Amino acid sequence: MTPHILTRSLNRSATVFLLVLAALGILLPLSNLLLPDGSFLHVPTYLISLFGKYVCYALLALSIDLIWGYCGILSLGHGAFFALGGYAMGMYLMRQIGTRGVYANPILPDFMVFLNYKELPWYWYGFDMFWFAALMVLIVPGLLAFCFGWLAFRSRVTGVYLSIITQAMTYALLLAFFRNDFGFGGNNGLTDFKDILGFNVQADGTRAALFVLSCLALGIGFLICRAVVTSKLGKVLIAIRDAESRTRFLGYRVESYKLFVFTLSACMAGVAGALYVPQVGIINPGEFAPGNSIEAVIWVAVGGRGTLVGAALGAIVVNYAKTVFTSGPLAPYWLFMLGALFVLVTLLLPKGIIGTFNAWWEGRKEKDEARDRAQRDSATAAAAESAAREDGVIERTMVKR
Amino acid sequence: MPLIRLLRPSLSRLLFAALALAFVHLATQPALAGPYEDAVAQFAAGSFADTEEAIGKLVASAHPRAATIIVALQDGRLFADPDAKTVFIKAEDGKVTDAATGDAVAALPDKASAVRLNNKLRRAVSGAMAGLTLLSPDLNKRIQAAQSVFKTHDETVLPTVEAALKAEKNAAAKQAFAEARAAILLFKQDASDVDKLDAIAVIKARGDQEAMALLTGVPAGQSAAVTSGIASAKAAIERNLALWSMVQNAWYGLSLGSVLLLAAIGLAITFGVMGVINMAHGEMVMLGAYTTFVVQEAIRTRYPALFDYSLLIAVPLAFLVAGAIGVLIERSVIRFLYGRPLETLLATWGLSLIQQQAVRTLFGPTNREVGNPSWMSGAFELGQITITYNRLWILCFTLAVFAILLAMLRYTSLGLEMRAVTQNRRMAASMGIATSRVDALTFGLGSGIAGIAGVALSQIDNVSPNLGQSYIIDSFMVVVFGGVGNLWGTLVGAFSLGIANKFLEPVAGAVLGKIAILVLIILFIQKRPRGLFALKGRAVEA
């Protein structure tokens, strides 16, 4: 069974993606840890953390692509699941600080002492154990997504309405987490982490390990997504994306399919957030900002929605550009760039980088075949040509009204 | 009489010395000794009872220097020489003056000591301060003094209050005095039950938070009639207060609703009528606010006299600026994305980032100062609530914009074309309507109205590049809640969200209230996915 899923899931681009990811995940940490500082090939630790951040973003993008690219659900609140996963991990890291905090309270994190908490709120129980925190990283976003999706999909909230209420969801969470009495550190969030599973979070070795773990999570997430989209279930998802009503009339329970894929996607986003937090060293309510979630959507759009590889690629490309622009003299122009990216990608590159590349590649192949066939039978050439044009269209654009 | 009083101790001891003292005293007091001088001298008598009496007399004398002396007494700067019966004020900078006359004195006599106060006297002093201003020629001061007597209900000022009540001509001040008198009588130990019941009636008629506090503070041990009178008055006031707080919340809700409606009304056109998800809508609002800023800057530097008209000038300009940019956006981006709502959403989000950054580059990232014209600043009282003029104007303005928009859609040919294109694009096109021109104009109209909203919002919010972002989610909530494609739905949606928000706020707090509203809308959309006033029929599936 398993090998079958594997062989089915891996097409050429997926294999290339996994190989590149594995190579990066092994070579970068090795070069960071083993090569001497002055060496030409030495990768400094800050770059390891930076790439680790990109990989987490890529996993988030992957989770968005799974629902948007394959099921047509545009969530503008996926940052919320990402941040919830991050908070779950942050809570574990806070509990690990112990007496090393400013107030040296063995139980209460610094901000709670500062805010006059007398005892630990009940929802912080258990977060001193890693396995519990790791479980919560999956359960909290998953449960929220399940409840939210159960309500939304059952009453057939679709399209832009869903986008708007997911945005409202993350906005409500943003407001809630900004409150001091909510018990998650308010404005400042959770920070000043010391160690994770007994290893210092600042140490080179820990950073390299976190990077490897992030790559591993991305790889596994990618395989899960591939397994889903290449299965029969994936075919139904695509059917829902392209013609929801028709799929429903064919007898499929559209809500259940959507709910499953939405919850899965939220869990993946949660894992991405959990890996992100120890690498950047802070989680604060800003992660819930609606703008962040929309930005994550554009990574997917840039890379190419409905391609999975494209989502990961888009996240890395856009974030790399962001790093380059915002750290240089071009910083004031970054938002112009980002804004233009949104407009230009939707107008000129609706299939994204990978989608456009695929279409071009397929088109060329089809053309070659068509030429071969034309030599045999010139009458069928015209039909093949038009078929080629139809191919690779990701979403059938249904004109309103 | 005062003279004798001054002389009495001397007579008992040494006549000559006493006479000499009396002469010295008279020499320092050019005026004939009257109740005022008598009162001042009594501060030197030394006992607390004398001092209290002196305070009462001093107030009753209504002498212009009385206030100075009382203040000095309150601050412990009043000194008395018990032998010479002279009283001095030591100013904060150490200068000494004669209390009665205000003439400078070289130094305090050796024997002079500060006039002592105990708690009872301190109360009497603050009551006296109020008593003094009760007779002030300034109407506002009189009313203020009466209010403070109402709170302190000090028996000693009762004669002053009654005198003031009799002499008062102004109705408001008369009312305040009557209430002050009632408060005193209610707390007076020896007042008759009839007086007390009358007093309770007056206080009940006042019916605000302070009346409530006063009635709660009445000491136990009153007669049965008074106790039951107080209980029923308290119940009545409680009802009254609850009513007013409802009115207050309703007003705040209406005010918030008008702001929401103003922000959402343009969106109701672009999203509701055209079906375009314009995430840059908030930025149109922001552009309107910055237009106001630019207009005000120009007026400040060129024609300061026109400042009061700055908003009137800004409204059409903001409409034109935001509308023109709206048309530009529609022609250059949105028209290629019709029928692809999710892509439109992303593209317009990008546009909103560009606009924000452009404004940040041009005007700087900080808040810009937009002033209120004189007719928009200030407030007035209505019953027990305060209504600020700017909120009131914004409410009126919003309703006017709404009415004009409605009339425009109903009665103009452009409105007719817009409705035709919305209902059936292809049919409209075959009837000869230039649909793409109508699209551009509709989008321009929605954006222009957002610009107008910006002018109004610049009066109550910070004008910064982030202005629009704070409204965009709320606006979408309003439109979705009210039902897409229905302006009346937007109106009802905005006001019900505003009022619900303000009624939740006292219960849950501002932020939790907002979160609760968001959650409620999310749940509401589950129940009615197409909003409050959903379109029926084929349009739903479009």
PDB file of C-alpha atoms in Angstrom, chain B residues 137-283:
ATOM      1  CA  PRO B 137     -21.830  87.459  40.710  1.00  0.00           C
ATOM      2  CA  ASP B 138     -20.690  84.952  38.049  1.00  0.00           C
ATOM      3  CA  LEU B 139     -23.617  82.672  37.156  1.00  0.00           C
ATOM      4  CA  ASN B 140     -21.463  79.627  36.299  1.00  0.00           C
ATOM      5  CA  LYS B 141     -19.563  79.948  39.558  1.00  0.00           C
ATOM      6  CA  ARG B 142     -22.810  80.112  41.476  1.00  0.00           C
ATOM      7  CA  ILE B 143     -24.114  76.980  39.833  1.00  0.00           C
ATOM      8  CA  GLN B 144     -20.833  75.196  40.388  1.00  0.00           C
ATOM      9  CA  ALA B 145     -20.866  76.187  44.040  1.00  0.00           C
ATOM     10  CA  ALA B 146     -24.424  74.937  44.412  1.00  0.00           C
ATOM     11  CA  GLN B 147     -23.366  71.625  42.852  1.00  0.00           C
ATOM     12  CA  SER B 148     -20.525  71.250  45.292  1.00  0.00           C
ATOM     13  CA  VAL B 149     -22.823  72.053  48.214  1.00  0.00           C
ATOM     14  CA  PHE B 150     -25.120  69.362  46.867  1.00  0.00           C
ATOM     15  CA  LYS B 151     -22.266  66.903  47.234  1.00  0.00           C
ATOM     16  CA  THR B 152     -20.970  68.074  50.617  1.00  0.00           C
ATOM     17  CA  HIS B 153     -24.442  68.927  52.049  1.00  0.00           C
ATOM     18  CA  ASP B 154     -22.826  70.989  54.793  1.00  0.00           C
ATOM     19  CA  GLU B 155     -25.329  72.336  57.270  1.00  0.00           C
ATOM     20  CA  THR B 156     -23.411  75.519  57.957  1.00  0.00           C
ATOM     21  CA  VAL B 157     -24.098  76.940  54.511  1.00  0.00           C
ATOM     22  CA  LEU B 158     -27.841  76.347  54.727  1.00  0.00           C
ATOM     23  CA  PRO B 159     -28.624  80.009  55.555  1.00  0.00           C
ATOM     24  CA  THR B 160     -26.416  81.117  52.647  1.00  0.00           C
ATOM     25  CA  VAL B 161     -28.074  78.687  50.287  1.00  0.00           C
ATOM     26  CA  GLU B 162     -31.511  79.816  51.348  1.00  0.00           C
ATOM     27  CA  ALA B 163     -30.564  83.447  50.956  1.00  0.00           C
ATOM     28  CA  ALA B 164     -29.086  82.736  47.538  1.00  0.00           C
ATOM     29  CA  LEU B 165     -32.174  80.769  46.525  1.00  0.00           C
ATOM     30  CA  LYS B 166     -34.386  83.686  47.411  1.00  0.00           C
ATOM     31  CA  ALA B 167     -32.281  86.201  45.582  1.00  0.00           C
ATOM     32  CA  GLU B 168     -31.649  84.082  42.497  1.00  0.00           C
ATOM     33  CA  LYS B 169     -33.245  85.100  39.200  1.00  0.00           C
ATOM     34  CA  ASN B 170     -31.734  82.558  36.827  1.00  0.00           C
ATOM     35  CA  ALA B 171     -33.797  79.390  36.506  1.00  0.00           C
ATOM     36  CA  ALA B 172     -30.874  76.976  36.215  1.00  0.00           C
ATOM     37  CA  ALA B 173     -29.135  78.454  39.223  1.00  0.00           C
ATOM     38  CA  LYS B 174     -32.397  78.460  41.145  1.00  0.00           C
ATOM     39  CA  GLN B 175     -32.775  74.775  40.411  1.00  0.00           C
ATOM     40  CA  ALA B 176     -29.228  74.085  41.570  1.00  0.00           C
ATOM     41  CA  PHE B 177     -29.796  76.020  44.779  1.00  0.00           C
ATOM     42  CA  ALA B 178     -33.043  74.204  45.472  1.00  0.00           C
ATOM     43  CA  GLU B 179     -31.246  70.881  45.015  1.00  0.00           C
ATOM     44  CA  ALA B 180     -28.396  71.987  47.274  1.00  0.00           C
ATOM     45  CA  ARG B 181     -30.910  73.033  49.904  1.00  0.00           C
ATOM     46  CA  ALA B 182     -32.692  69.697  49.620  1.00  0.00           C
ATOM     47  CA  ALA B 183     -29.407  67.847  50.081  1.00  0.00           C
ATOM     48  CA  ILE B 184     -28.631  69.817  53.220  1.00  0.00           C
ATOM     49  CA  LEU B 185     -32.093  69.337  54.676  1.00  0.00           C
ATOM     50  CA  LEU B 186     -32.001  65.626  54.017  1.00  0.00           C
ATOM     51  CA  PHE B 187     -28.842  65.270  56.047  1.00  0.00           C
ATOM     52  CA  LYS B 188     -29.811  67.762  58.741  1.00  0.00           C
ATOM     53  CA  GLN B 189     -30.431  65.968  62.018  1.00  0.00           C
ATOM     54  CA  ASP B 190     -33.224  68.199  63.247  1.00  0.00           C
ATOM     55  CA  ALA B 191     -35.087  68.815  59.997  1.00  0.00           C
ATOM     56  CA  SER B 192     -38.754  67.806  60.077  1.00  0.00           C
ATOM     57  CA  ASP B 193     -40.014  64.776  58.150  1.00  0.00           C
ATOM     58  CA  VAL B 194     -42.066  67.028  55.914  1.00  0.00           C
ATOM     59  CA  ASP B 195     -38.960  68.975  54.958  1.00  0.00           C
ATOM     60  CA  LYS B 196     -37.062  65.772  54.370  1.00  0.00           C
ATOM     61  CA  LEU B 197     -39.781  64.292  52.167  1.00  0.00           C
ATOM     62  CA  ASP B 198     -39.867  67.489  50.135  1.00  0.00           C
ATOM     63  CA  ALA B 199     -36.120  67.278  49.860  1.00  0.00           C
ATOM     64  CA  ILE B 200     -36.300  63.688  48.675  1.00  0.00           C
ATOM     65  CA  ALA B 201     -38.773  64.710  45.994  1.00  0.00           C
ATOM     66  CA  VAL B 202     -36.408  67.403  44.742  1.00  0.00           C
ATOM     67  CA  ILE B 203     -33.458  65.002  44.692  1.00  0.00           C
ATOM     68  CA  LYS B 204     -35.519  62.346  42.969  1.00  0.00           C
ATOM     69  CA  ALA B 205     -36.437  64.855  40.289  1.00  0.00           C
ATOM     70  CA  ARG B 206     -32.735  65.448  39.690  1.00  0.00           C
ATOM     71  CA  GLY B 207     -32.368  61.701  39.111  1.00  0.00           C
ATOM     72  CA  ASP B 208     -28.702  61.338  38.201  1.00  0.00           C
ATOM     73  CA  GLN B 209     -25.755  59.386  39.534  1.00  0.00           C
ATOM     74  CA  GLU B 210     -24.970  62.017  42.138  1.00  0.00           C
ATOM     75  CA  ALA B 211     -28.530  62.071  43.462  1.00  0.00           C
ATOM     76  CA  MET B 212     -28.233  58.324  43.777  1.00  0.00           C
ATOM     77  CA  ALA B 213     -24.960  58.605  45.698  1.00  0.00           C
ATOM     78  CA  LEU B 214     -26.486  61.223  47.958  1.00  0.00           C
ATOM     79  CA  LEU B 215     -29.501  59.099  48.809  1.00  0.00           C
ATOM     80  CA  THR B 216     -27.288  56.082  49.427  1.00  0.00           C
ATOM     81  CA  GLY B 217     -25.225  58.128  51.859  1.00  0.00           C
ATOM     82  CA  VAL B 218     -28.129  59.173  54.103  1.00  0.00           C
ATOM     83  CA  PRO B 219     -27.352  57.855  57.595  1.00  0.00           C
ATOM     84  CA  ALA B 220     -29.613  55.215  59.108  1.00  0.00           C
ATOM     85  CA  GLY B 221     -32.052  55.984  61.887  1.00  0.00           C
ATOM     86  CA  GLN B 222     -34.507  58.092  59.888  1.00  0.00           C
ATOM     87  CA  SER B 223     -38.219  57.895  60.510  1.00  0.00           C
ATOM     88  CA  ALA B 224     -40.187  55.216  58.656  1.00  0.00           C
ATOM     89  CA  ALA B 225     -41.742  57.688  56.232  1.00  0.00           C
ATOM     90  CA  VAL B 226     -38.371  59.120  55.270  1.00  0.00           C
ATOM     91  CA  THR B 227     -36.768  55.688  54.927  1.00  0.00           C
ATOM     92  CA  SER B 228     -39.481  54.433  52.605  1.00  0.00           C
ATOM     93  CA  GLY B 229     -39.384  57.736  50.716  1.00  0.00           C
ATOM     94  CA  ILE B 230     -35.657  57.286  50.158  1.00  0.00           C
ATOM     95  CA  ALA B 231     -36.115  53.690  49.029  1.00  0.00           C
ATOM     96  CA  SER B 232     -38.761  54.581  46.475  1.00  0.00           C
ATOM     97  CA  ALA B 233     -36.771  57.580  45.269  1.00  0.00           C
ATOM     98  CA  LYS B 234     -33.734  55.363  44.842  1.00  0.00           C
ATOM     99  CA  ALA B 235     -35.735  52.867  42.824  1.00  0.00           C
ATOM    100  CA  ALA B 236     -37.076  55.650  40.644  1.00  0.00           C
ATOM    101  CA  ILE B 237     -33.624  57.093  40.104  1.00  0.00           C
ATOM    102  CA  GLU B 238     -32.251  53.675  39.273  1.00  0.00           C
ATOM    103  CA  ARG B 239     -34.900  53.256  36.590  1.00  0.00           C
ATOM    104  CA  ASN B 240     -34.144  56.702  35.312  1.00  0.00           C
ATOM    105  CA  LEU B 241     -30.413  56.032  35.230  1.00  0.00           C
ATOM    106  CA  ALA B 242     -30.897  52.731  33.462  1.00  0.00           C
ATOM    107  CA  LEU B 243     -33.037  54.497  30.892  1.00  0.00           C
ATOM    108  CA  TRP B 244     -30.459  57.198  30.330  1.00  0.00           C
ATOM    109  CA  SER B 245     -27.643  54.748  30.044  1.00  0.00           C
ATOM    110  CA  MET B 246     -29.712  52.958  27.402  1.00  0.00           C
ATOM    111  CA  VAL B 247     -30.133  56.256  25.604  1.00  0.00           C
ATOM    112  CA  GLN B 248     -26.432  56.933  25.962  1.00  0.00           C
ATOM    113  CA  ASN B 249     -25.487  53.529  24.570  1.00  0.00           C
ATOM    114  CA  ALA B 250     -27.975  53.954  21.781  1.00  0.00           C
ATOM    115  CA  TRP B 251     -26.456  57.288  20.871  1.00  0.00           C
ATOM    116  CA  TYR B 252     -22.923  55.906  20.933  1.00  0.00           C
ATOM    117  CA  GLY B 253     -24.173  53.011  18.868  1.00  0.00           C
ATOM    118  CA  LEU B 254     -25.796  55.321  16.328  1.00  0.00           C
ATOM    119  CA  SER B 255     -22.604  57.313  16.162  1.00  0.00           C
ATOM    120  CA  LEU B 256     -20.465  54.215  15.631  1.00  0.00           C
ATOM    121  CA  GLY B 257     -23.030  52.912  13.178  1.00  0.00           C
ATOM    122  CA  SER B 258     -22.845  56.115  11.168  1.00  0.00           C
ATOM    123  CA  VAL B 259     -19.070  55.792  10.968  1.00  0.00           C
ATOM    124  CA  LEU B 260     -19.395  52.162   9.871  1.00  0.00           C
ATOM    125  CA  LEU B 261     -22.045  53.061   7.347  1.00  0.00           C
ATOM    126  CA  LEU B 262     -19.951  55.877   5.973  1.00  0.00           C
ATOM    127  CA  ALA B 263     -16.972  53.569   5.556  1.00  0.00           C
ATOM    128  CA  ALA B 264     -19.067  50.739   4.134  1.00  0.00           C
ATOM    129  CA  ILE B 265     -21.371  52.668   1.837  1.00  0.00           C
ATOM    130  CA  GLY B 266     -18.811  52.910  -0.955  1.00  0.00           C
ATOM    131  CA  LEU B 267     -18.054  49.243  -0.525  1.00  0.00           C
ATOM    132  CA  ALA B 268     -21.751  48.493  -0.815  1.00  0.00           C
ATOM    133  CA  ILE B 269     -21.473  49.885  -4.357  1.00  0.00           C
ATOM    134  CA  THR B 270     -18.223  48.244  -5.446  1.00  0.00           C
ATOM    135  CA  PHE B 271     -18.692  44.939  -3.631  1.00  0.00           C
ATOM    136  CA  GLY B 272     -22.436  44.885  -3.208  1.00  0.00           C
ATOM    137  CA  VAL B 273     -23.537  46.115  -6.607  1.00  0.00           C
ATOM    138  CA  MET B 274     -20.578  45.225  -8.816  1.00  0.00           C
ATOM    139  CA  GLY B 275     -19.335  42.164  -6.939  1.00  0.00           C
ATOM    140  CA  VAL B 276     -15.768  43.439  -6.949  1.00  0.00           C
ATOM    141  CA  ILE B 277     -13.814  42.662  -3.801  1.00  0.00           C
ATOM    142  CA  ASN B 278     -11.985  45.911  -3.359  1.00  0.00           C
ATOM    143  CA  MET B 279      -9.433  45.478  -0.610  1.00  0.00           C
ATOM    144  CA  ALA B 280      -8.105  48.934  -1.495  1.00  0.00           C
ATOM    145  CA  HIS B 281     -11.380  50.453  -0.346  1.00  0.00           C
ATOM    146  CA  GLY B 282      -9.892  51.528   2.979  1.00  0.00           C
ATOM    147  CA  GLU B 283      -7.168  53.346   1.105  1.00  0.00           C
TER     148      GLU B 283
END
